[in-house]
Short mmCIF file of N, CA and C in Angstrom, two decimals:
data_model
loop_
_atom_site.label_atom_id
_atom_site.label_comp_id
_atom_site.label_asym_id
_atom_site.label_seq_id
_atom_site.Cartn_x
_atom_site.Cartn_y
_atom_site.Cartn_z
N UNK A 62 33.67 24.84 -25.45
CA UNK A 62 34.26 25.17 -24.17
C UNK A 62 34.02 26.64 -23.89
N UNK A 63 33.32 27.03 -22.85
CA UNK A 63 33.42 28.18 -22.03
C UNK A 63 34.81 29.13 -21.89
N UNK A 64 34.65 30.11 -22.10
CA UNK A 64 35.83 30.92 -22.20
C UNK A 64 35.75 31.74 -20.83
N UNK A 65 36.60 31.77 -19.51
CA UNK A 65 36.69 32.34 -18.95
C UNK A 65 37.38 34.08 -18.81
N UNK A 66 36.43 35.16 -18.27
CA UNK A 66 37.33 36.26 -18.68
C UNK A 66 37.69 37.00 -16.99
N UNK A 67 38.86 37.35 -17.14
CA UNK A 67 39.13 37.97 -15.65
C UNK A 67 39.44 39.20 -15.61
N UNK A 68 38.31 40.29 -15.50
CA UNK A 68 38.17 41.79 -15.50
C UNK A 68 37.40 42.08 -14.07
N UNK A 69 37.96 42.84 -13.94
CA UNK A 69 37.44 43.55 -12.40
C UNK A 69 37.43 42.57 -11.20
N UNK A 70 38.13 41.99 -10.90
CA UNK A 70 37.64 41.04 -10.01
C UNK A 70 36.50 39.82 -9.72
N UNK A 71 36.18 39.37 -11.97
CA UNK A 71 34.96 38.43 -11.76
C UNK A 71 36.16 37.37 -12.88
N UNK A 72 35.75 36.34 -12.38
CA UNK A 72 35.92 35.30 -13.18
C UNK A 72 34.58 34.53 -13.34
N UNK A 73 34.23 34.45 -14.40
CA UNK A 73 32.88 34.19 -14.09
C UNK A 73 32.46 33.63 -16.09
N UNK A 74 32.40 32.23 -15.96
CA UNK A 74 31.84 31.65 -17.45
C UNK A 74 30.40 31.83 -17.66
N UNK A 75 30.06 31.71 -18.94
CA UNK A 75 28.66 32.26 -19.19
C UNK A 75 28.08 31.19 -18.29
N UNK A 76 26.77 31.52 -17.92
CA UNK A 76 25.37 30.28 -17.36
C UNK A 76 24.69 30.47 -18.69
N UNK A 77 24.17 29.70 -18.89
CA UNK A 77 22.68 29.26 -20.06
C UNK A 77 21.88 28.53 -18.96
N UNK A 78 20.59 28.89 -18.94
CA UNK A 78 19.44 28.30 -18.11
C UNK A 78 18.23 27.94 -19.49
N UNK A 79 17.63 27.63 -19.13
CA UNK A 79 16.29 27.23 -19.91
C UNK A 79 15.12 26.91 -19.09
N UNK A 80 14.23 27.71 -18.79
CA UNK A 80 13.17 27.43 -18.00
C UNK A 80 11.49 28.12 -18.69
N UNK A 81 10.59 27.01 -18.26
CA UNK A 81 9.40 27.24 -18.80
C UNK A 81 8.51 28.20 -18.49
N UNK A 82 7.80 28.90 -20.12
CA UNK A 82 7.15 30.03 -20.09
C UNK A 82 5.89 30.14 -19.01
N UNK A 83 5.62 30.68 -17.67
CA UNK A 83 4.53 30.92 -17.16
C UNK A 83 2.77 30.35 -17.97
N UNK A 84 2.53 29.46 -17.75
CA UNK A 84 1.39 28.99 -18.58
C UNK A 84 1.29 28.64 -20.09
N UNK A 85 2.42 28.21 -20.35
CA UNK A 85 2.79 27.80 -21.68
C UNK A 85 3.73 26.93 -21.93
N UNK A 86 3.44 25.72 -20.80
CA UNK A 86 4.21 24.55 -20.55
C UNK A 86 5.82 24.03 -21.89
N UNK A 87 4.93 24.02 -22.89
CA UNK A 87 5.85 23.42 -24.18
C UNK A 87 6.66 25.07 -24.62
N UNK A 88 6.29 26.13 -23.91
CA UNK A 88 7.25 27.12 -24.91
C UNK A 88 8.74 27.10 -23.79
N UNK A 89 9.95 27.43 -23.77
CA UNK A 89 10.76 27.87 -22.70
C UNK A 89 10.97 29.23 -23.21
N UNK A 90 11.94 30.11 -22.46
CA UNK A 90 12.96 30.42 -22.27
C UNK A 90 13.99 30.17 -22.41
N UNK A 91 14.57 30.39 -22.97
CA UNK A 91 16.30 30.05 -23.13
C UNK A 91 17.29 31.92 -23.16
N UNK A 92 17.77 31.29 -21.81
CA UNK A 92 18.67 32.55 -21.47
C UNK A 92 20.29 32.26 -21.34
N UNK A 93 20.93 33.17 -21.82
CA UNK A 93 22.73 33.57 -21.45
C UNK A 93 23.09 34.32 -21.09
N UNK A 94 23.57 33.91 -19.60
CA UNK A 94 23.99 35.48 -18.52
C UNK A 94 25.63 35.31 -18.87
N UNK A 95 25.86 36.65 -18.78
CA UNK A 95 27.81 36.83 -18.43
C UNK A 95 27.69 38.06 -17.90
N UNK A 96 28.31 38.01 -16.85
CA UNK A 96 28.93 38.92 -15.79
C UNK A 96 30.88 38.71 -15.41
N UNK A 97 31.06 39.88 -16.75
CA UNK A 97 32.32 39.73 -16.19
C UNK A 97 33.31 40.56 -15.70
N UNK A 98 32.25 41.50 -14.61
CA UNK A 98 33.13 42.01 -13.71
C UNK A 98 32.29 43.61 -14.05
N UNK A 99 32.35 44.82 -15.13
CA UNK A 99 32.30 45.48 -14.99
C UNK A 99 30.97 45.95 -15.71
N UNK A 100 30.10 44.90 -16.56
CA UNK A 100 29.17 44.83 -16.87
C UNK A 100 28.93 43.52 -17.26
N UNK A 101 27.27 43.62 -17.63
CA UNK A 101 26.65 42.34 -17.56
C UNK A 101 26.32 42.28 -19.28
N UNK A 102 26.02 40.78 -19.62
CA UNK A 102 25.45 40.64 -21.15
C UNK A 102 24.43 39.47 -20.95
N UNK A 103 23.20 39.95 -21.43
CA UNK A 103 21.99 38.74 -21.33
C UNK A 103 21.26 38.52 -22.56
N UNK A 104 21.58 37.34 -22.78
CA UNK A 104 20.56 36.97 -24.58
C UNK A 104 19.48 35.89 -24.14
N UNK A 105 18.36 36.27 -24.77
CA UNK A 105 17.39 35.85 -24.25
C UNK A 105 16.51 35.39 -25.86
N UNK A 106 15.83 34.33 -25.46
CA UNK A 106 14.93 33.71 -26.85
C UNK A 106 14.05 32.95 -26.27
N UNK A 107 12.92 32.11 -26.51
CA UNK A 107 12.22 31.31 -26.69
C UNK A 107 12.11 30.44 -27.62
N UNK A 108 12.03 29.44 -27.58
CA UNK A 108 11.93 27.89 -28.01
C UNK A 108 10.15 27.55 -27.75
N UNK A 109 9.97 26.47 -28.49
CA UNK A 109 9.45 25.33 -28.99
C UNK A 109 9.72 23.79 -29.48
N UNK A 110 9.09 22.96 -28.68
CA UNK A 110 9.59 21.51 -29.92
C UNK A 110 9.36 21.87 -31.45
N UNK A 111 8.26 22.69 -31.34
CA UNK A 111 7.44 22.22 -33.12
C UNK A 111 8.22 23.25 -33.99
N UNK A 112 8.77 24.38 -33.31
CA UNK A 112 9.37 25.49 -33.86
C UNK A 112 10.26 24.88 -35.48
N UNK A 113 9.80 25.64 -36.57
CA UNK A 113 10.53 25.01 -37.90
C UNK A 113 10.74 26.29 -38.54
N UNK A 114 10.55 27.22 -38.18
CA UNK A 114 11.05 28.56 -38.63
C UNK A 114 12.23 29.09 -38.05
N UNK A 115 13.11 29.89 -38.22
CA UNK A 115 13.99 31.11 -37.89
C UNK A 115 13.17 32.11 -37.19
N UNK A 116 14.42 32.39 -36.36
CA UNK A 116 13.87 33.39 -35.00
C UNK A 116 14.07 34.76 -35.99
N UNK A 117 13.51 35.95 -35.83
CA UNK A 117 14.51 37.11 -36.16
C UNK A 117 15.41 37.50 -34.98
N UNK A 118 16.51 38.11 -35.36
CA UNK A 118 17.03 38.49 -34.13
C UNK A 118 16.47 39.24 -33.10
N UNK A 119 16.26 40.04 -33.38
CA UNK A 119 15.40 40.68 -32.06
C UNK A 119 16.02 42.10 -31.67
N UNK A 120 15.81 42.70 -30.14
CA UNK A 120 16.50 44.08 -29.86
C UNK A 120 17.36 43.80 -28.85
N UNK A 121 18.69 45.10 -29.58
CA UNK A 121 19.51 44.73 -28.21
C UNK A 121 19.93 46.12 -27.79
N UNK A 122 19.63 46.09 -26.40
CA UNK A 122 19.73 47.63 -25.74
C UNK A 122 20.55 47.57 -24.40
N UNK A 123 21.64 48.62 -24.30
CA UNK A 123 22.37 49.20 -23.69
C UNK A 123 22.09 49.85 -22.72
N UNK A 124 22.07 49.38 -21.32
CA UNK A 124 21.22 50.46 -20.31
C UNK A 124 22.64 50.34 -19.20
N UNK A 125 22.68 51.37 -17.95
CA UNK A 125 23.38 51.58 -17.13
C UNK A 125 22.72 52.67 -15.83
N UNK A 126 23.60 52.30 -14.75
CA UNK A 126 22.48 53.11 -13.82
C UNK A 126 22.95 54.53 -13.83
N UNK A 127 21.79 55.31 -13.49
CA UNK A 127 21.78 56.48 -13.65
C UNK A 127 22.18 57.03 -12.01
N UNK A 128 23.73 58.00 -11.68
CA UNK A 128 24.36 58.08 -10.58
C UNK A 128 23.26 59.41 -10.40
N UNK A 129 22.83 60.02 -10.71
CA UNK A 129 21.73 61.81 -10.74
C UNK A 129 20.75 61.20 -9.77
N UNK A 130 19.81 60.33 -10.57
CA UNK A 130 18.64 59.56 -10.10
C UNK A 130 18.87 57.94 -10.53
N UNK A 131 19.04 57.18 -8.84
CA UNK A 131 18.78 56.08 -9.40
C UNK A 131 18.00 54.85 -9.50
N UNK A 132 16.88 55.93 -9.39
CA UNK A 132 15.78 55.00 -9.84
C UNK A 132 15.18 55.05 -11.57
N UNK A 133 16.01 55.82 -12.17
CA UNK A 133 15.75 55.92 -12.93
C UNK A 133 17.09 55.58 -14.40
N UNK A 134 17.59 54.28 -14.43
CA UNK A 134 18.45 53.88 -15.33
C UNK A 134 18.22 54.63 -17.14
N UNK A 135 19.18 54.78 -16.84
CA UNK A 135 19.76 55.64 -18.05
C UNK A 135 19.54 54.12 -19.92
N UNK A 136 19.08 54.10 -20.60
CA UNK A 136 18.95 52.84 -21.87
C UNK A 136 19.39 53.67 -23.45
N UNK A 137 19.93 52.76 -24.38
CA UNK A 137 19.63 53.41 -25.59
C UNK A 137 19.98 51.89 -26.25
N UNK A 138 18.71 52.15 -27.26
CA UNK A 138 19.02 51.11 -28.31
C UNK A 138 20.10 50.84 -29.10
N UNK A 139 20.64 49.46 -29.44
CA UNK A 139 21.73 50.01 -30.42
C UNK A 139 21.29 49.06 -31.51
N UNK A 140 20.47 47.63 -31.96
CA UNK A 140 20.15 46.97 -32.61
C UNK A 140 18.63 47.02 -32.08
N UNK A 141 17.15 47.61 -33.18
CA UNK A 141 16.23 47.63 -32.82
C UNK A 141 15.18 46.73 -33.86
N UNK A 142 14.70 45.84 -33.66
CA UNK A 142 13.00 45.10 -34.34
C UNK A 142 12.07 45.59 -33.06
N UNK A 143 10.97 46.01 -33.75
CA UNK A 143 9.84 46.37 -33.02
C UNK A 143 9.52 45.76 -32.18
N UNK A 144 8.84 44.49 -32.59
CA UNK A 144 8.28 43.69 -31.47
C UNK A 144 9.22 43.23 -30.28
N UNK A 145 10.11 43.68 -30.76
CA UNK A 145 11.28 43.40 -29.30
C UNK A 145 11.17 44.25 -28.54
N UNK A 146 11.06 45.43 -28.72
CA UNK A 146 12.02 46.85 -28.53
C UNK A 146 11.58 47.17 -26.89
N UNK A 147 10.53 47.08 -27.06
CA UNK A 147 9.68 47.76 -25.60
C UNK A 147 10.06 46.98 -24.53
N UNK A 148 10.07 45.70 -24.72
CA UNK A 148 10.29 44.94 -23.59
C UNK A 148 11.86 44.80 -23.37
N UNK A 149 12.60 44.61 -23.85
CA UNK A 149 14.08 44.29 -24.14
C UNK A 149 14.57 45.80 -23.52
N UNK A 150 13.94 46.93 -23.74
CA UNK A 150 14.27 48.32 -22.69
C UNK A 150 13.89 48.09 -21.52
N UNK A 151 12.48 47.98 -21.18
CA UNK A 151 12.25 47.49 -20.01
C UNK A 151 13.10 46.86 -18.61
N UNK A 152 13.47 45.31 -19.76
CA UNK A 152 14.44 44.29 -18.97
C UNK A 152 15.80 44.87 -18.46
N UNK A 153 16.02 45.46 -19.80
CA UNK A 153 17.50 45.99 -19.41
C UNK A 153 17.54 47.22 -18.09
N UNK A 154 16.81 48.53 -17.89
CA UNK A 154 16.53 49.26 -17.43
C UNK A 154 16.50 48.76 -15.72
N UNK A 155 15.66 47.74 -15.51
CA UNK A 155 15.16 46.81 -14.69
C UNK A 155 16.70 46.45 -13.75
N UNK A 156 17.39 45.74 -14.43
CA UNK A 156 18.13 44.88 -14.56
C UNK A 156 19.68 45.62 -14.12
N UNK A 157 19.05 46.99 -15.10
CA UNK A 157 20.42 47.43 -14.42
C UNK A 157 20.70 48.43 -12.88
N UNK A 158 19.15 49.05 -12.75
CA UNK A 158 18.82 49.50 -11.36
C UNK A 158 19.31 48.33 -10.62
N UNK A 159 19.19 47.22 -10.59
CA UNK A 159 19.02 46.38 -9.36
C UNK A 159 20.35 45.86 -9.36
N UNK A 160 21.23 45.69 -10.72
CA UNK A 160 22.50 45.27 -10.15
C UNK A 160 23.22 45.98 -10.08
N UNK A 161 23.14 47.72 -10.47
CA UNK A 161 24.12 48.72 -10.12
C UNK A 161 25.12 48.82 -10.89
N UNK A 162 24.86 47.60 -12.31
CA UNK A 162 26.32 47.67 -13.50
C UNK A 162 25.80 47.83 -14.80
N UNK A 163 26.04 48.28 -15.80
CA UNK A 163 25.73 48.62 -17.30
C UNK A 163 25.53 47.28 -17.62
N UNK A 164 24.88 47.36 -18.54
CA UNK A 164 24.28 45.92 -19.26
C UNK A 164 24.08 45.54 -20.06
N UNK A 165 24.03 44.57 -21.28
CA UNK A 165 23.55 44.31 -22.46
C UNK A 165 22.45 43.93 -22.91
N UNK A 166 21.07 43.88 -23.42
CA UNK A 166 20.00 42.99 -23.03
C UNK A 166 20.18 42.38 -25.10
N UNK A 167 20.30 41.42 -24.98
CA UNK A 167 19.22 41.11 -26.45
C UNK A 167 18.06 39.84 -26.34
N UNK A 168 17.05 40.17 -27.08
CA UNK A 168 16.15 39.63 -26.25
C UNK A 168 15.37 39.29 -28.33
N UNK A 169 14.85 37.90 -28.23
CA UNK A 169 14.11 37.49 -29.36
C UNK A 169 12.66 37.03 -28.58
N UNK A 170 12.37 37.32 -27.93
CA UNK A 170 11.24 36.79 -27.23
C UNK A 170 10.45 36.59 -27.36
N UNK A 171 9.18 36.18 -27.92
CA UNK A 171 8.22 35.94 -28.37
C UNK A 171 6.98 35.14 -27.22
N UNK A 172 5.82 35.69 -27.55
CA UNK A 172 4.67 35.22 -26.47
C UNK A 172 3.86 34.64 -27.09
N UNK A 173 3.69 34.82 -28.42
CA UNK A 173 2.90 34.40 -29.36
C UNK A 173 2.47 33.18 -28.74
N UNK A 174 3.23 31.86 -28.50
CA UNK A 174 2.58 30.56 -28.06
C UNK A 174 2.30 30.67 -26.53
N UNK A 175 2.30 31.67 -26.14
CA UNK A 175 1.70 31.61 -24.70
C UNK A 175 0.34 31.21 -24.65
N UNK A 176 -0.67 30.55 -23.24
CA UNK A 176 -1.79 29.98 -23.56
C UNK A 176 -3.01 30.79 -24.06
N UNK A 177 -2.51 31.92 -23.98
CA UNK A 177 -3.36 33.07 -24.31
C UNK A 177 -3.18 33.99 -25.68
N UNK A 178 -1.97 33.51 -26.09
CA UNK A 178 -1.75 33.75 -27.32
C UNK A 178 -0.61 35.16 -27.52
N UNK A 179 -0.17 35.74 -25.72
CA UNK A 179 0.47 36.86 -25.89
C UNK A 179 -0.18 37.68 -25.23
N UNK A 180 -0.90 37.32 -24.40
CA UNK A 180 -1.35 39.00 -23.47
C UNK A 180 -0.42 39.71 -22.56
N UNK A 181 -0.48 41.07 -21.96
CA UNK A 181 0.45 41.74 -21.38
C UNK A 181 0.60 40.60 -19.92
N UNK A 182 -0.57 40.37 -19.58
CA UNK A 182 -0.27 39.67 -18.42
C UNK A 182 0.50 38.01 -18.37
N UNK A 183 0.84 37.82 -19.77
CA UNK A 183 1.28 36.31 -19.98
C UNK A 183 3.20 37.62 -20.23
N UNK A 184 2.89 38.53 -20.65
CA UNK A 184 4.60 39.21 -21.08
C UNK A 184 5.07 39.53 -19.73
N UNK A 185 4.07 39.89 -19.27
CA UNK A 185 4.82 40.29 -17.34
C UNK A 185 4.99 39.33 -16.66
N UNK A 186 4.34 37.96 -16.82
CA UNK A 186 4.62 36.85 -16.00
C UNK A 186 6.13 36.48 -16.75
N UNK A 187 6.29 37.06 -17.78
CA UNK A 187 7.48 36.41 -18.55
C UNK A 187 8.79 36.92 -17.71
N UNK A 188 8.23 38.39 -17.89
CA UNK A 188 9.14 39.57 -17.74
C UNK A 188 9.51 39.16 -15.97
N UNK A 189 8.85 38.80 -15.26
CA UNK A 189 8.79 38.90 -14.12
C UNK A 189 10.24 37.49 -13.62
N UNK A 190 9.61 36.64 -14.51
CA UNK A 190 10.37 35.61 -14.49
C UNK A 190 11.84 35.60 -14.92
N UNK A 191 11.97 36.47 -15.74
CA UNK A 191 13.07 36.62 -16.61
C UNK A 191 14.01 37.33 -15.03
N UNK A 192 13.62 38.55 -14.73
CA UNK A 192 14.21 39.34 -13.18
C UNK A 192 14.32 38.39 -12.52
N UNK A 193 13.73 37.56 -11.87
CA UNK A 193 14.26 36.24 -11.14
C UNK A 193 15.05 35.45 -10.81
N UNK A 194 15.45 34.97 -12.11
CA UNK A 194 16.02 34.09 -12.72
C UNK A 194 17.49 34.65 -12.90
N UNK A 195 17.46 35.78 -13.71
CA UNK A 195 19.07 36.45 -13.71
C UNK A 195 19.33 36.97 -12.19
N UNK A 196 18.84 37.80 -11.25
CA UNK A 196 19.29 37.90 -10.30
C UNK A 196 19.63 37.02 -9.58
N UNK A 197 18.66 35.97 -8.85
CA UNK A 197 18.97 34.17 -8.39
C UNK A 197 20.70 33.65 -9.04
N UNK A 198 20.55 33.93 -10.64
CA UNK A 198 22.27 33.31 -10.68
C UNK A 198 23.63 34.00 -10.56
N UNK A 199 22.68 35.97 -10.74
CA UNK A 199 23.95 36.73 -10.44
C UNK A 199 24.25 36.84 -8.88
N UNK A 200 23.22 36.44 -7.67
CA UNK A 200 23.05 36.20 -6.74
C UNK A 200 24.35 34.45 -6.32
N UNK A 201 23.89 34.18 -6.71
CA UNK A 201 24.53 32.90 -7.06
C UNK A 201 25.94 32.52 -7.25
N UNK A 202 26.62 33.28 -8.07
CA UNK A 202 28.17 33.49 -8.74
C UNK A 202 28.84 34.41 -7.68
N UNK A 203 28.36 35.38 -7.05
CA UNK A 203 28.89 36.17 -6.00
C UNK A 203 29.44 35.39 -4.88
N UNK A 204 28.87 34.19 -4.36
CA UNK A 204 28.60 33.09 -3.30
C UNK A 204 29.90 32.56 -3.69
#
């Protein structure tokens, strides 16, 4: 059962979505938004059917908008694996310019089974998708 929390004026239970990787039909996405009120928390992974290994956890970074310049969101790591790191700043950074609230990102993501095996342009179709998708439902819950 979903735990509802009522801070700032959001009542608002987690969403979990699951939607497929840009040209990599069998990999998804699997995402968890919570917005509850005064910041946001997003965990993010990828799946497989064939998957028989353990994920590592991945990076999770702390970003908020920057009131000086704000196009330029303020991030700091607080749980870092490499292959996460770059993108999981990115998202968060992203994420928090556009919704104007501090944020959580953790992100296990992996491209590896993309059809290309992981190119930047299979991580930006990811990345691109990923912005989408959370705005559309934080878009969504406001309604």
């Amino acid at each position: 059962m979903a735990s509802v929390v009522v801070n700032g004026g959001a009542s608002y239970a987690p969403v979990e979505v699951s939607v497929p990787l840009p040209k990599a039909p069998r990999t998804d996405i699997n995402l968890r938004l919570h917005d509850n009120g005064p910041n946001i928390t997003l965990f993010l992974t990828t799946s497989t059917p064939d998957a028989s290994s353990s994920v590592p956890l991945g990076s999770l970074v702390y970003a908020m908008p920057n009131m000086a310049t704000p196009s330029q969101p303020l991030s700091t790591p607080l749980f870092t694996h490499s292959a996460t790191l770059d993108f999981t700043t990115r998202l968060s950074k992203v994420l928090a310019r556009r919704t104007g609230k501090p944020i959580y990102v953790s992100s296990s993501m992996s491209f590896a089974n993309a059809g290309m095996g992981g190119t930047v342009e299979e991580e930006m179709e990811g990345f691109k998708l990923v912005v989408q998708v959370v705005m559309d439902l934080l878009n969504k819950q406001k309604q």
